[in-house]
Coordinates of C-alpha atoms and ligand atoms in Angstrom, one line a residue:
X22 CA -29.0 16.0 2.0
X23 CA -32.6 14.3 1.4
X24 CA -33.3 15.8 -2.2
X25 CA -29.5 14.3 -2.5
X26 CA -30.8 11.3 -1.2
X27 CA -34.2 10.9 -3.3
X28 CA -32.1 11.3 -6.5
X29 CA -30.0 8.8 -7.5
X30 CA -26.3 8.5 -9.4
X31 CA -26.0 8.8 -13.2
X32 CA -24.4 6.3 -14.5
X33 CA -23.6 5.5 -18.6
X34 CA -22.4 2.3 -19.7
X35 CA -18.5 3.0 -19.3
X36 CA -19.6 4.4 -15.3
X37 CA -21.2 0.7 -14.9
X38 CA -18.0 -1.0 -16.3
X39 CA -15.8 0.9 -13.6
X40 CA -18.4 -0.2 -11.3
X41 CA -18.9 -3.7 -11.9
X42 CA -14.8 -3.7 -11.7
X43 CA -15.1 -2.4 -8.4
X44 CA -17.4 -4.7 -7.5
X45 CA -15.5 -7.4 -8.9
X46 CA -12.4 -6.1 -7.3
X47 CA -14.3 -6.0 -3.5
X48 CA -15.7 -9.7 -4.1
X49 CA -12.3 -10.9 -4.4
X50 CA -11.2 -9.0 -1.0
X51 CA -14.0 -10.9 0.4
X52 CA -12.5 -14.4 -0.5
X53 CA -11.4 -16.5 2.8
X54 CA -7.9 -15.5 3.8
X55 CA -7.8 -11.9 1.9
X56 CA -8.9 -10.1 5.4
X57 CA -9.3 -10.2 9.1
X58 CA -12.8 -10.6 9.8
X59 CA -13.1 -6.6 11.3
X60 CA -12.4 -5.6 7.9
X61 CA -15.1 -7.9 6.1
X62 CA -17.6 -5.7 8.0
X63 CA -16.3 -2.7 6.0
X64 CA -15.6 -3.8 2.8
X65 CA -19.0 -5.4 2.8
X66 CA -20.9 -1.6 3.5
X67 CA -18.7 -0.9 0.3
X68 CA -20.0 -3.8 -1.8
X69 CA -23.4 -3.2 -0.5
X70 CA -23.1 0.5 -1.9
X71 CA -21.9 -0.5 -5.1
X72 CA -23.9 -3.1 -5.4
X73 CA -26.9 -1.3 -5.2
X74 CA -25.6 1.5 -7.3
X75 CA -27.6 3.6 -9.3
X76 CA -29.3 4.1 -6.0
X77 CA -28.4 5.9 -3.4
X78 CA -27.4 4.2 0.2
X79 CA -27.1 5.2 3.6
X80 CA -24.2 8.0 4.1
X81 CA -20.7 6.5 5.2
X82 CA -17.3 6.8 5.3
X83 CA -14.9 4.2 4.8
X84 CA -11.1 3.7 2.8
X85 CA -10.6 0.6 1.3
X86 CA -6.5 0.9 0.3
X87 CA -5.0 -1.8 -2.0
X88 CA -1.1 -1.7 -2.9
X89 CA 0.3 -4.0 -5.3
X90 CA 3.7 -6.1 -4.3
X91 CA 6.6 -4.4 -6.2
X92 CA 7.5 -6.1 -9.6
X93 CA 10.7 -6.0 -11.4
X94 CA 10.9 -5.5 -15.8
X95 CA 14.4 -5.7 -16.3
X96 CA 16.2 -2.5 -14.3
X97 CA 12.6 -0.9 -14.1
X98 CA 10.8 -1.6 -10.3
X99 CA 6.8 -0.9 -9.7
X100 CA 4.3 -1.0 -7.8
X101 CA 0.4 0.0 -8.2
X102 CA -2.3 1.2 -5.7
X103 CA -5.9 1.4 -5.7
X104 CA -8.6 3.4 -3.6
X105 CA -12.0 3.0 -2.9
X106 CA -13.2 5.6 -1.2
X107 CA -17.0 6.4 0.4
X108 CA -17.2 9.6 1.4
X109 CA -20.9 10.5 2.3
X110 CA -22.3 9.6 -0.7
X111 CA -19.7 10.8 -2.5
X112 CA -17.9 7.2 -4.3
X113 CA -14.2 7.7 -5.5
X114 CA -11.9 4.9 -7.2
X115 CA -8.4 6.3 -8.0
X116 CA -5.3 4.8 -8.7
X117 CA -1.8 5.2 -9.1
X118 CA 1.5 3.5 -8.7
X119 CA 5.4 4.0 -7.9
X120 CA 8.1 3.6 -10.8
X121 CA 12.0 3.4 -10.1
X122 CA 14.7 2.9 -12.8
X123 CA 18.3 3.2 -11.6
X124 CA 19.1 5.8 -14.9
X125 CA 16.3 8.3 -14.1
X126 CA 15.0 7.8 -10.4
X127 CA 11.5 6.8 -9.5
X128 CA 8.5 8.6 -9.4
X129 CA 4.9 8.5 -8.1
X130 CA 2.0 9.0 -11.0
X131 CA -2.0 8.6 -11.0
X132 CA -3.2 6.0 -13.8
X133 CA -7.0 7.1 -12.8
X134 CA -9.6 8.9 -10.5
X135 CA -13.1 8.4 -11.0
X136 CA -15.6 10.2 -8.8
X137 CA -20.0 9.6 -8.5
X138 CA -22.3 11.5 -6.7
X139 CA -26.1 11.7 -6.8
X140 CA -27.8 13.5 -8.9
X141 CA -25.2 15.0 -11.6
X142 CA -22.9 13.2 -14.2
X143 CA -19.8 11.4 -13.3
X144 CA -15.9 12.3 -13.0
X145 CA -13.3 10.8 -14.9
X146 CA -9.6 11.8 -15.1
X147 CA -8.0 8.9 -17.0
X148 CA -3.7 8.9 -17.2
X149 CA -2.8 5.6 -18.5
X150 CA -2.3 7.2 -22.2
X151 CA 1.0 9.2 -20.9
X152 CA 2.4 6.3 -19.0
X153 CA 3.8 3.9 -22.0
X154 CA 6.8 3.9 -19.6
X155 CA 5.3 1.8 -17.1
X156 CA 5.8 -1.4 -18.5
X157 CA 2.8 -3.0 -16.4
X158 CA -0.1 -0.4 -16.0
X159 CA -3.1 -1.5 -16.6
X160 CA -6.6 0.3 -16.8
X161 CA -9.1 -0.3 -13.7
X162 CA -11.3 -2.7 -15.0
X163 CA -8.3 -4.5 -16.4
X164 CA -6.3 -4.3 -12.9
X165 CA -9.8 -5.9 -10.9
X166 CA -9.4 -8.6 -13.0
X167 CA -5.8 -9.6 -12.6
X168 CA -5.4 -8.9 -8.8
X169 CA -4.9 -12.5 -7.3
X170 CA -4.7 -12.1 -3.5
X171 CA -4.0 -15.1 -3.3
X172 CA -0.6 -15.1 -5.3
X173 CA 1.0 -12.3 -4.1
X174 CA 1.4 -10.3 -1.5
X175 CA -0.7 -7.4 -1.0
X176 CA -1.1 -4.8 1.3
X177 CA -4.6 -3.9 2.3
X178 CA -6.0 -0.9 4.6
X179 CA -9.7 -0.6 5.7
X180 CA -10.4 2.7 7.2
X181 CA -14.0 3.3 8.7
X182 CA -14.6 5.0 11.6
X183 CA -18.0 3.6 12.1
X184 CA -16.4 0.0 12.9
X185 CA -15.0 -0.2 16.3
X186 CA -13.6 -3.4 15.7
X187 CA -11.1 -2.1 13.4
X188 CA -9.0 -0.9 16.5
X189 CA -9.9 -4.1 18.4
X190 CA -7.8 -6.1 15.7
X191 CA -5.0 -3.4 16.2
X192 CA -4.5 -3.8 19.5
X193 CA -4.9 -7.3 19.3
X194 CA -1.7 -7.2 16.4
X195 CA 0.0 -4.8 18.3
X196 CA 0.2 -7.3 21.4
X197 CA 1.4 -10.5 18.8
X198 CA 3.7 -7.8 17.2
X199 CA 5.4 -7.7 20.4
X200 CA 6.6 -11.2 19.5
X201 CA 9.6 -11.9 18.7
X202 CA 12.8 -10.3 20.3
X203 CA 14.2 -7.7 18.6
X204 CA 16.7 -9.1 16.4
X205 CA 19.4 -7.2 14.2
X206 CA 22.1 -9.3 12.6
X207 CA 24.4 -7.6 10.5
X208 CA 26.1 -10.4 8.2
X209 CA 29.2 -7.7 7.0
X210 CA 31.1 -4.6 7.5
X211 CA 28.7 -2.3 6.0
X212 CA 25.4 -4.3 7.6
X213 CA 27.7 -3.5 10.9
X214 CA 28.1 -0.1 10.5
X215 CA 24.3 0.2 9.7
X216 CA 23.7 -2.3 13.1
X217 CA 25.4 0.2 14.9
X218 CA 23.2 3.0 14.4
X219 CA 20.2 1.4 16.0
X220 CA 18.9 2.0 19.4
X221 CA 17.7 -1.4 20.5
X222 CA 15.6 0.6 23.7
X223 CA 14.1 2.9 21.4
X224 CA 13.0 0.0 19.0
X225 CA 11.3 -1.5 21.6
X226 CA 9.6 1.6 22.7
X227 CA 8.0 2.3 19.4
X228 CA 4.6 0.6 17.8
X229 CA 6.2 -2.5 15.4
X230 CA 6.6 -1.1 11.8
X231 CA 6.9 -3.5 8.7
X232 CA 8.1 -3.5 5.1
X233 CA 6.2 -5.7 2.9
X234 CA 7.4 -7.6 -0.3
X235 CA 10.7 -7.4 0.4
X236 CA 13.1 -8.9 -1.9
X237 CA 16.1 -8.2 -3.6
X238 CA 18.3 -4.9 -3.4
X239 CA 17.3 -2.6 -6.0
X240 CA 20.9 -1.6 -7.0
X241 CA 22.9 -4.6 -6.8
X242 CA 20.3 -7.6 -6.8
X243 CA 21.7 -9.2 -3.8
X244 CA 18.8 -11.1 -1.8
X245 CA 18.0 -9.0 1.3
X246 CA 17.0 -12.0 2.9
X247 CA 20.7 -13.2 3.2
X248 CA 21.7 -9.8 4.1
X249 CA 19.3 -9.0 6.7
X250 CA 19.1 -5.7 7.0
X251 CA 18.2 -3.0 4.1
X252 CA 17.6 0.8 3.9
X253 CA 14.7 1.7 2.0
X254 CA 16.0 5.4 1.2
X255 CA 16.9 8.0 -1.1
X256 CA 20.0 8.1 -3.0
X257 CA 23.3 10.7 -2.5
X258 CA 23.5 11.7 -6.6
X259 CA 20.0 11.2 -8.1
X260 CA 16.7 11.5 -7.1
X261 CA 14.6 8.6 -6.7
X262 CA 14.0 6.1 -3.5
X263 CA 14.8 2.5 -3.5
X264 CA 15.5 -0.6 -1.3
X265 CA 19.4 -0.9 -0.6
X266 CA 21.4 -3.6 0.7
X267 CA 23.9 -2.3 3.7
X268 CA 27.0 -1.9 1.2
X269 CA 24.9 -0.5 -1.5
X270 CA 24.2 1.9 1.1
X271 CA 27.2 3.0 2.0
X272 CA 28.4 3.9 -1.8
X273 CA 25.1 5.6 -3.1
X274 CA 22.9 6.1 -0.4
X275 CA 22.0 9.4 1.2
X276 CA 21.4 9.3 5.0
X277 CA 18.7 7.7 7.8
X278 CA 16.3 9.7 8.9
X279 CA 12.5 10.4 8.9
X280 CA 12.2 11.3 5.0
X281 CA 15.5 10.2 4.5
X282 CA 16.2 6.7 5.0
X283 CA 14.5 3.7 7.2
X284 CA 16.8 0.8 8.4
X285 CA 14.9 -2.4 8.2
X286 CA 15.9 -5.6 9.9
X287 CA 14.7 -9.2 9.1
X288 CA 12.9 -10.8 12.3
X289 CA 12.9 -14.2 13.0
X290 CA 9.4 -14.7 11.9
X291 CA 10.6 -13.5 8.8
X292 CA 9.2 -9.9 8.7
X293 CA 11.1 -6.8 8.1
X294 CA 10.7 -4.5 11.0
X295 CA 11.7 -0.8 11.4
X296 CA 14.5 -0.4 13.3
X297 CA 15.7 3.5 12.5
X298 CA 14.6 6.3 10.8
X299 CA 11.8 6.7 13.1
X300 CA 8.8 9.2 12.7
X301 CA 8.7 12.1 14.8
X302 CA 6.6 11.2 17.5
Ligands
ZN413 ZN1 23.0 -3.8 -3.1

């Protein structure tokens, strides 16, 4: 670890591009608003590392997940992630994305992974030449630039288990979480029959789960806001995993279940909570 440590990463010109993306990238996550204060303290050990990048910083570990809100191109849905990963003083950036089209299913794929470490020449696995069909990949540096946390609505996921006060702000969400009442209100036969399957007690016993960027059934279009309960699940004749209104459901949907299918029901506050298809615990 201490020769590791005297030596230092080697970077060429397209290395510092990916780089200064990142850095761009973790500049913007900084930006009021973006993140609760516990995770500043993380994401700013990750800008410090990159920032000082060729050399070499103090060992860490930390996760800094992005995941892009689904977007619709005509019947084709996606959505795009993006890790930054310190491991030691190992520094990863990968990322990937989810792609659904009602004709052929979806499918997970990897646009990039890049990985440094001191002392020996970078990694770079780069995909985005085989995915023409995703109609809004981008490359990393290009992606940095046109995340706008501010305009959409991203999910973020700081992992480091040198900050304590990570788990402080969970408990702390956990306890406003438990705010509101359960509410499921199923506005027709089909959002009945799905109502019907849900055990209220066991809701209630279980840590709040939420969908994010929820918006229209996949199949049919219909607002899931009006309809008020959705399924995000896999389908009965095709492969592929999409968000389902309650009638939709019924006619292509395969079951609920952990792996299967989640019930989600709109809150009050206007979040989509998990109301079946639990985890095992
Ligand atoms: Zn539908």
């Amino acid at each position: 670890m201490n020769s590791r440590k005297s030596s230092r990463y080697e970077l060429d010109g397209f290395d510092l591009s990916i780089v200064s993306a990142a850095k761009n990238l973790l500049t913007k996550l900084t930006q009021p608003n973006v993140l609760h204060p516990s995770q500043l303290v993380s994401v700013a050990k990750v800008l410090h590392v990159f920032s000082r990048l060729p050399r070499v910083s103090e060992a860490m570990e930390i996760t800094v997940e992005i995941t892009g809100p689904r977007r619709k191109f005509g019947e084709i849905t996606t959505y795009h992630w993006w890790t930054l990963k310190i491991e030691d003083h190992q520094i990863a950036i990968s990322s990937g994305g989810h792609f659904y089209r009602p004709s052929t299913g979806g499918d997970t794929f990897s646009t990039m992974a890049w990985v440094a470490e001191p002392g020996g020449p970078t990694e770079f696995d780069d995909y985005l030449d085989g995915l023409g069909i995703v109609p809004d990949v981008q490359s990393f540096p290009d992606a940095a630039q046109s995340i706008d946390f501010s305009a959409d609505a991203y999910g973020i996921q700081v992992t480091d288990s040198e900050n304590a006060l990570l788990d402080e702000e969970e408990e702390e969400e956990e306890e406003e979480e438990a705010e509101p009442p359960l509410q499921v209100i199923p506005v027709d036969a089909s959002g009945r029959t799905l109502a019907q399957l849900v055990d209220v007690a066991e809701v209630n016993r279980r840590k709040p789960a939420y969908a994010y960027g929820i918006e229209d059934c996949d199949l049919c279009q219909r607002s899931l806001n009006e309809v008020k309960l959705f399924v995000d699940g896999g389908l009965r004749s095709q492969a592929g995993w999409v968000n389902m209104c309650p009638s939709c459901f019924e006619k292509h949907g395969h079951s609920i279940g952990w792996g299967k299918g989640q019930i989600y029901a709109r809150q009050s506050n206007g979040r989509w909570r998990l109301v079946r298809g639990f985890p095992p615990k």
